[in-house]
Each structure stands twice: as C-alpha cells, then as structure tokens.
CSV table of C-alpha atoms in Angstrom, one decimal:
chain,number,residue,atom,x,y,z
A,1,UNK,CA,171.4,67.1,96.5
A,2,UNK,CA,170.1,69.9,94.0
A,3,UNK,CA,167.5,67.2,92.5
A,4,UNK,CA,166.6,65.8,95.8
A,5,UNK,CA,165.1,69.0,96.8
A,6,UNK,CA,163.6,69.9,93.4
A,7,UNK,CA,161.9,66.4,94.1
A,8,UNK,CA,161.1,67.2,97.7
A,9,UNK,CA,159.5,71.1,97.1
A,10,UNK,CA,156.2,69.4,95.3
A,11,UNK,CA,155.2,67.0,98.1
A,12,UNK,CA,155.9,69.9,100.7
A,13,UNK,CA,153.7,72.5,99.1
A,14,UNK,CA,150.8,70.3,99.0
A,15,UNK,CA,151.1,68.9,102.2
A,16,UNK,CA,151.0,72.5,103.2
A,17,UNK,CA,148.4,73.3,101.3
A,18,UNK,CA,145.8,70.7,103.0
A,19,UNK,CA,147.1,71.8,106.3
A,20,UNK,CA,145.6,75.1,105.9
A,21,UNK,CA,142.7,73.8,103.8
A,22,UNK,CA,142.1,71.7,107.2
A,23,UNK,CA,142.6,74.7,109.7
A,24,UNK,CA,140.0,77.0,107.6
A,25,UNK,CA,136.7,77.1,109.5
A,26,UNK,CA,133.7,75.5,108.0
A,27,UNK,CA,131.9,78.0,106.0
A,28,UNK,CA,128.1,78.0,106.6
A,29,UNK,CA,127.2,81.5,104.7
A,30,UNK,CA,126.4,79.8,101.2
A,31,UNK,CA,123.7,77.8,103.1
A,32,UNK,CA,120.0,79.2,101.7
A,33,UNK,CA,117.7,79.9,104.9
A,34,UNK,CA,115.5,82.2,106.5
A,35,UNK,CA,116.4,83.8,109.9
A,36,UNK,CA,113.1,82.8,111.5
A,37,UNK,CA,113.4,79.1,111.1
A,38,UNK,CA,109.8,77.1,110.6
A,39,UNK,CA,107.3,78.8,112.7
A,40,UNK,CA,106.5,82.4,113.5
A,41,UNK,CA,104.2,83.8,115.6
A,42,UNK,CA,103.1,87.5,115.9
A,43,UNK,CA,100.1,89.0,117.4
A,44,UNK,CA,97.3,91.0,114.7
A,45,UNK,CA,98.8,94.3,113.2
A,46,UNK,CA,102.5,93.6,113.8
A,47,UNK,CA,105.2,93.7,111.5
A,48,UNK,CA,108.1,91.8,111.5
A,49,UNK,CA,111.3,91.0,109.3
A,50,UNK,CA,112.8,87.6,108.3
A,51,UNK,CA,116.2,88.4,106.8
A,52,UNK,CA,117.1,85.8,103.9
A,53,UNK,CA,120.4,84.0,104.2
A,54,UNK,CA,122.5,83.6,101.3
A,55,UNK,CA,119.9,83.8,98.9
A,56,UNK,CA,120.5,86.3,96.0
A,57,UNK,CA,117.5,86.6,94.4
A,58,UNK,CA,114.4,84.8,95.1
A,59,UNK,CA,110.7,84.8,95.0
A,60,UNK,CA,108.0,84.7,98.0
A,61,UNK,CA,104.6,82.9,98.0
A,62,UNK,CA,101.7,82.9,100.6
A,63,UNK,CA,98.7,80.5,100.9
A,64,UNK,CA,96.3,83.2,102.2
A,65,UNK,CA,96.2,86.7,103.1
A,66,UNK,CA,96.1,86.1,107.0
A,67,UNK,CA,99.6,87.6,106.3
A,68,UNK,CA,101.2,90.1,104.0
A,69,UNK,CA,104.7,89.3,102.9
A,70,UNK,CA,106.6,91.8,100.9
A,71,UNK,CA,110.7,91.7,99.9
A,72,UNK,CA,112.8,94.5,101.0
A,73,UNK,CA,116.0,93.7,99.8
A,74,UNK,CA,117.4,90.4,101.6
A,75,UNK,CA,114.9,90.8,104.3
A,76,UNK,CA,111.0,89.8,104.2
A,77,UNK,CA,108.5,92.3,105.7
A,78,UNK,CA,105.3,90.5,107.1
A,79,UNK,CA,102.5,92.1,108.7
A,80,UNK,CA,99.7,90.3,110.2
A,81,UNK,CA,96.2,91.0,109.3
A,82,UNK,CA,94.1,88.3,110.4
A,83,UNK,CA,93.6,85.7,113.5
A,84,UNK,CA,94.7,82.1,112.0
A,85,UNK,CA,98.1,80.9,110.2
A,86,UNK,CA,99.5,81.3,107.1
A,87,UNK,CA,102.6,79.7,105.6
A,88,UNK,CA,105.4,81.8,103.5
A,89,UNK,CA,107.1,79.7,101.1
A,90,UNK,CA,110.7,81.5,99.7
A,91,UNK,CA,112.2,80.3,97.0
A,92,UNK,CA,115.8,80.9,96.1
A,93,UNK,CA,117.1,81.0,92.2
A,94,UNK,CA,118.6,77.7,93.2
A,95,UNK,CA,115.6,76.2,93.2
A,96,UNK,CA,116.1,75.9,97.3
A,97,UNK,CA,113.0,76.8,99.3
A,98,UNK,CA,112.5,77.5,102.9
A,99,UNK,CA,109.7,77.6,104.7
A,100,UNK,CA,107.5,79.3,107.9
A,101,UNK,CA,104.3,78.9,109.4
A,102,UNK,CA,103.4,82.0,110.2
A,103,UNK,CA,100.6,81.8,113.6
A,104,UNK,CA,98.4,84.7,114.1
A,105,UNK,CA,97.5,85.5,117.6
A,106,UNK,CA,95.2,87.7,119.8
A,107,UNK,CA,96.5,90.8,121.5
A,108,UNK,CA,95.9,91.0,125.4
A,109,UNK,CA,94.0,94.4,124.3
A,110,UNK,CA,91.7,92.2,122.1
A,111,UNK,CA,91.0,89.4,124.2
A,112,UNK,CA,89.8,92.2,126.6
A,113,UNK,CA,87.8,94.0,124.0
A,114,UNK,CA,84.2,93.6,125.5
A,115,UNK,CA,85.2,94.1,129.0
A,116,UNK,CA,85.8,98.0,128.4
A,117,UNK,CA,82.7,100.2,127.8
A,118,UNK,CA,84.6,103.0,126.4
A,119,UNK,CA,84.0,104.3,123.0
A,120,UNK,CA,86.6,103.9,120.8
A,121,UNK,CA,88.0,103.0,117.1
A,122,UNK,CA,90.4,99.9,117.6
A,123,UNK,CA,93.2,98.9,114.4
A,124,UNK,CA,92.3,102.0,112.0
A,125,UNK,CA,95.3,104.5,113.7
A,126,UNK,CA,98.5,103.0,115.2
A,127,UNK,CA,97.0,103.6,118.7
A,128,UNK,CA,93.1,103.2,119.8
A,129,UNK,CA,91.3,106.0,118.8
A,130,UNK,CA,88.6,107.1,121.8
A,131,UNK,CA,86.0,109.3,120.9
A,132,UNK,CA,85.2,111.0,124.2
A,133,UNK,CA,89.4,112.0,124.4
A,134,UNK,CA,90.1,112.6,121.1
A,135,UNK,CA,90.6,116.8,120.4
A,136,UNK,CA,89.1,117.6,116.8
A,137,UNK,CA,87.1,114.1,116.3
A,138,UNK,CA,83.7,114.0,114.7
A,139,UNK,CA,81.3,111.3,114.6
A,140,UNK,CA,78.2,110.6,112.9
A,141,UNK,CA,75.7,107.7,112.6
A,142,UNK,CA,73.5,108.1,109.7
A,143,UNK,CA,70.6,106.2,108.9
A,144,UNK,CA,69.3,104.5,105.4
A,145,UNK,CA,72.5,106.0,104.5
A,146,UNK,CA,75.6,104.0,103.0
A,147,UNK,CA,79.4,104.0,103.3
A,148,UNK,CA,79.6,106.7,100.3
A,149,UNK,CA,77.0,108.7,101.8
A,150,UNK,CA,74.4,108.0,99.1
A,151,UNK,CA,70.4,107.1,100.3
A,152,UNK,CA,70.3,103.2,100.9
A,153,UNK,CA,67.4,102.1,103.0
A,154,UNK,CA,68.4,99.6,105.8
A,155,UNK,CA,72.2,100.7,105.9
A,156,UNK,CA,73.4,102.4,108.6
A,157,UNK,CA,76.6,103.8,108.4
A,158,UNK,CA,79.2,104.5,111.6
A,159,UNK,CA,81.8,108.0,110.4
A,160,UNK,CA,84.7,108.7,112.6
A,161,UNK,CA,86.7,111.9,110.8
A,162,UNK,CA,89.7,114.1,112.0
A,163,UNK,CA,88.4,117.7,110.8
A,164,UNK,CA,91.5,119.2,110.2
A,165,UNK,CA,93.2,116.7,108.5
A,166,UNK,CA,90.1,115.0,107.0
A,167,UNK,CA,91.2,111.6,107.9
A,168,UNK,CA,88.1,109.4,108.4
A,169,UNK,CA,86.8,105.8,108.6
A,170,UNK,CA,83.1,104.7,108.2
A,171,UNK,CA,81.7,101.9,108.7
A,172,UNK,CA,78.2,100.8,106.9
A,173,UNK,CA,76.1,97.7,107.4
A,174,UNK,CA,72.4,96.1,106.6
A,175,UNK,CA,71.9,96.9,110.7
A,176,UNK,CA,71.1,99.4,113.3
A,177,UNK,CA,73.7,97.6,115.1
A,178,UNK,CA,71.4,97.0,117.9
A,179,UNK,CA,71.3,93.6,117.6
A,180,UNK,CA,73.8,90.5,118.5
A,181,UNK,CA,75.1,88.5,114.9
A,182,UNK,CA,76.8,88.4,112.2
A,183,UNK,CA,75.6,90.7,109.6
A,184,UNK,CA,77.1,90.2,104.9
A,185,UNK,CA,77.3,93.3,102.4
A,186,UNK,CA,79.5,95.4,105.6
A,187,UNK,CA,82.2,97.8,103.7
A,188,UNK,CA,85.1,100.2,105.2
A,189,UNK,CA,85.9,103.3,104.0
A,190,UNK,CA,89.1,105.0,104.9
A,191,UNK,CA,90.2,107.9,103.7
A,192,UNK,CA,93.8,110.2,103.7
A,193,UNK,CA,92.4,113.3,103.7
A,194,UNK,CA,93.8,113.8,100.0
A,195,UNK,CA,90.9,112.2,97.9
A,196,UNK,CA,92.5,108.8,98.5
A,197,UNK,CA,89.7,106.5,99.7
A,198,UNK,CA,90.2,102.8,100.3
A,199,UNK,CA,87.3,100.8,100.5
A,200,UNK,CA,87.6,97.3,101.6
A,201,UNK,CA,84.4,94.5,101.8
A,202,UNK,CA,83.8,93.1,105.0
A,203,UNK,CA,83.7,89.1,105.2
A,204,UNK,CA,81.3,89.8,108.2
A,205,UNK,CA,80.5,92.9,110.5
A,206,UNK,CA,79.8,91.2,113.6
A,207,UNK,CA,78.0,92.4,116.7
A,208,UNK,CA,79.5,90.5,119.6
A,209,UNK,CA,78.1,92.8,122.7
A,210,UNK,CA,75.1,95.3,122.8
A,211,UNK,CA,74.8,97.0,126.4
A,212,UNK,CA,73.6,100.3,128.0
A,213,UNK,CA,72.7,101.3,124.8
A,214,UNK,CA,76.3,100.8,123.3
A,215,UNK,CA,77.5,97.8,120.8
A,216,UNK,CA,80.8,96.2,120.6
A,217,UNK,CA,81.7,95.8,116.6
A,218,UNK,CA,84.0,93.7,114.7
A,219,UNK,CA,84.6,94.5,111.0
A,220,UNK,CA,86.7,91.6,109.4
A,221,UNK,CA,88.2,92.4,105.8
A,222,UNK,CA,90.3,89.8,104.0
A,223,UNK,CA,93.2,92.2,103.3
A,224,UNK,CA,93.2,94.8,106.7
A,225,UNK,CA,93.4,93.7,110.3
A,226,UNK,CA,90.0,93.8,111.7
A,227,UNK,CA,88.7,97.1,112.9
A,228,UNK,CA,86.9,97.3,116.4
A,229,UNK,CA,84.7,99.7,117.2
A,230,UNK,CA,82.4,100.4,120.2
A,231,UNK,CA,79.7,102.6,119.2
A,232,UNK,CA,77.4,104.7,120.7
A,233,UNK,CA,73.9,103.1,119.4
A,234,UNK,CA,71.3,106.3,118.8
C-alpha cells in the first residue's frame, strides 16, 4: 500500500500543478505597446503623454519636427508645433517597435483668427497676449531696423516686451507689413528677461489680412508653434 502511494504522489502533484497553471489569468503586461495606439491627434501647442507599456528601455524617432517627442521615464511627452502629421516611431531594446501618426489640427481660436480685429500676440505666452489689456506692455514698430535692433534698410521689426520682467518677442521682416503675401528672411526673437534670447528663422512670415489700417500675421518657425500677431500698421 506504502508503494502504491509513493507511485500515486508524482502523477497528483503534476496534475495539480497544470490545474493552477490553467486557472492563472493570461498575462498581457510583457506585451511592448504604446498607450495611444496608431493615431493621435492634438490641436497646435498641446502637450500630451503616451505612457510606454512594458518596454524597459527604448529609443524614440520622428520624421519631422511637426511634433516634439521627448522620454520622461516610461512615458513620452509630445507637443505639437506645427499644422500637418508626424509619425513617432518607439523602439523597444527588443527590437519591437510601435508606432503613431501623430495629426496636427487647428484650434477653434485659430480658425477664427481673422475674424477678430483685436490686437494681440497669439502662441508666445500660455494665453493670448492683447496689447490694449495688458498692464505693463510695451510695443514698438521700428523701421529699417532688424530683430537685434541693428540698422537694416527694408526690415521692419514688430517688439512686444513686459517692462518689469523684460520678457519680449519681436518680430522682423523684409516688409512694412502693409501688404497681403508671403514674405523669406522673417526671424523671432524671444527673450527671458535674463539675457537668454532664442531666435528662431521663420519658414515664411505671412500676411493673411490687412484692414483699417491693421494686419493679421503669421510667423511659421520649423521648431515653435506659429506665432500670430495682429499689429497695429503705423
């Protein structure tokens, strides 16, 4: 009897052991991914993060600058700069890859951008910036003069700055801005207020509106959102 159940004890552990091995819930956490599946859309100047599923390490790619992707641990912080798509390719130390097509869209506020006469500063600040309500706001438009402030003859050069904090943004371009069209050689300036200028080339400053003595400006820059600006023209 003693050898029948030595005999028995091997077949009866294993049997139990599939048992559980059966019961146990599939596990689907080892599977590489990203959170936001294919396609993404986000209007200009958001920020969103894709969380990446088990995925240890890994590397992220972009085909264009329309977006900015950067890691932040097992998440992936993308910000929207510019109008069109862009696709995010992450690769895992696996060799896996997942990827998104990230879409671009207008804001309601920018569709509506040349109905409203209002001067203002558009994508420089977190909110619009508009002159005429704005405590402590100094503009300038200065002729034959470029973003810098040097002497340039045919530049004309837009300055919005915060005198107390000395935060500013100027706009220059090879206009008067009185003019409908698309207009090469634009450049941003924007500064901190600690010496810290950026200054980013313009693919195109265009003017898409002039009325009642007023213009309605796009600057687009490869690697900022495009600034709007509605400008008093003088």
């Amino acid at each position: 009897m003693q050898m029948i159940r030595n005999n028995i004890a091997p077949y009866v552990l294993m049997m139990l052991t599939m048992l559980f091995a059966a019961c146990q819930p599939e596990n689907t956490y080892d599977k590489f991914a990203i959170d936001c599946g294919s396609e993404l859309t986000l209007r200009e100047n958001a920020t969103e993060l894709i969380e990446v599923i088990a995925g240890g390490n890994y590397m992220i790619e972009t085909n264009n600058s329309n977006a900015i992707c950067t890691q932040d641990g097992n998440y992936i912080r993308v910000k929207a700069i510019k109008l069109g798509t862009c696709i995010l390719t992450v690769t895992a130390e696996s060799g896996e890859q997942a990827t998104c097509t990230i879409t671009i869209e207008k804001s309601p506020a920018q569709k509506d951008f040349q109905v409203f006469s209002d001067l203002r500063v558009e994508n420089w600040k977190d909110e619009t910036i508009y002159v005429e309500k704005t405590d402590g706001l100094q503009v300038t438009c200065e002729k034959d003069t470029d973003v810098a402030g040097y002497y340039s003859p045919g530049i004309t050069t837009y300055g919005y700055c915060f005198v107390e904090s000395g935060h500013f943004c100027r706009l220059s371009a090879p206009t008067n801005f009185a003019v409908k069209g698309d207009y090469e050689g634009g450049v941003v300036a924007i500064g901190d207020g600690n010496n810290d200028t950026r200054y980013y080339i313009c693919d195109a400053v265009s003017v898409v509106k002039v009325s009642n003595g007023k213009s309605w400006v796009v600057a687009s820059m490869a690697m900022h959102a495009d600034l709007r600006f509605v400008v008093e023209l003088y």
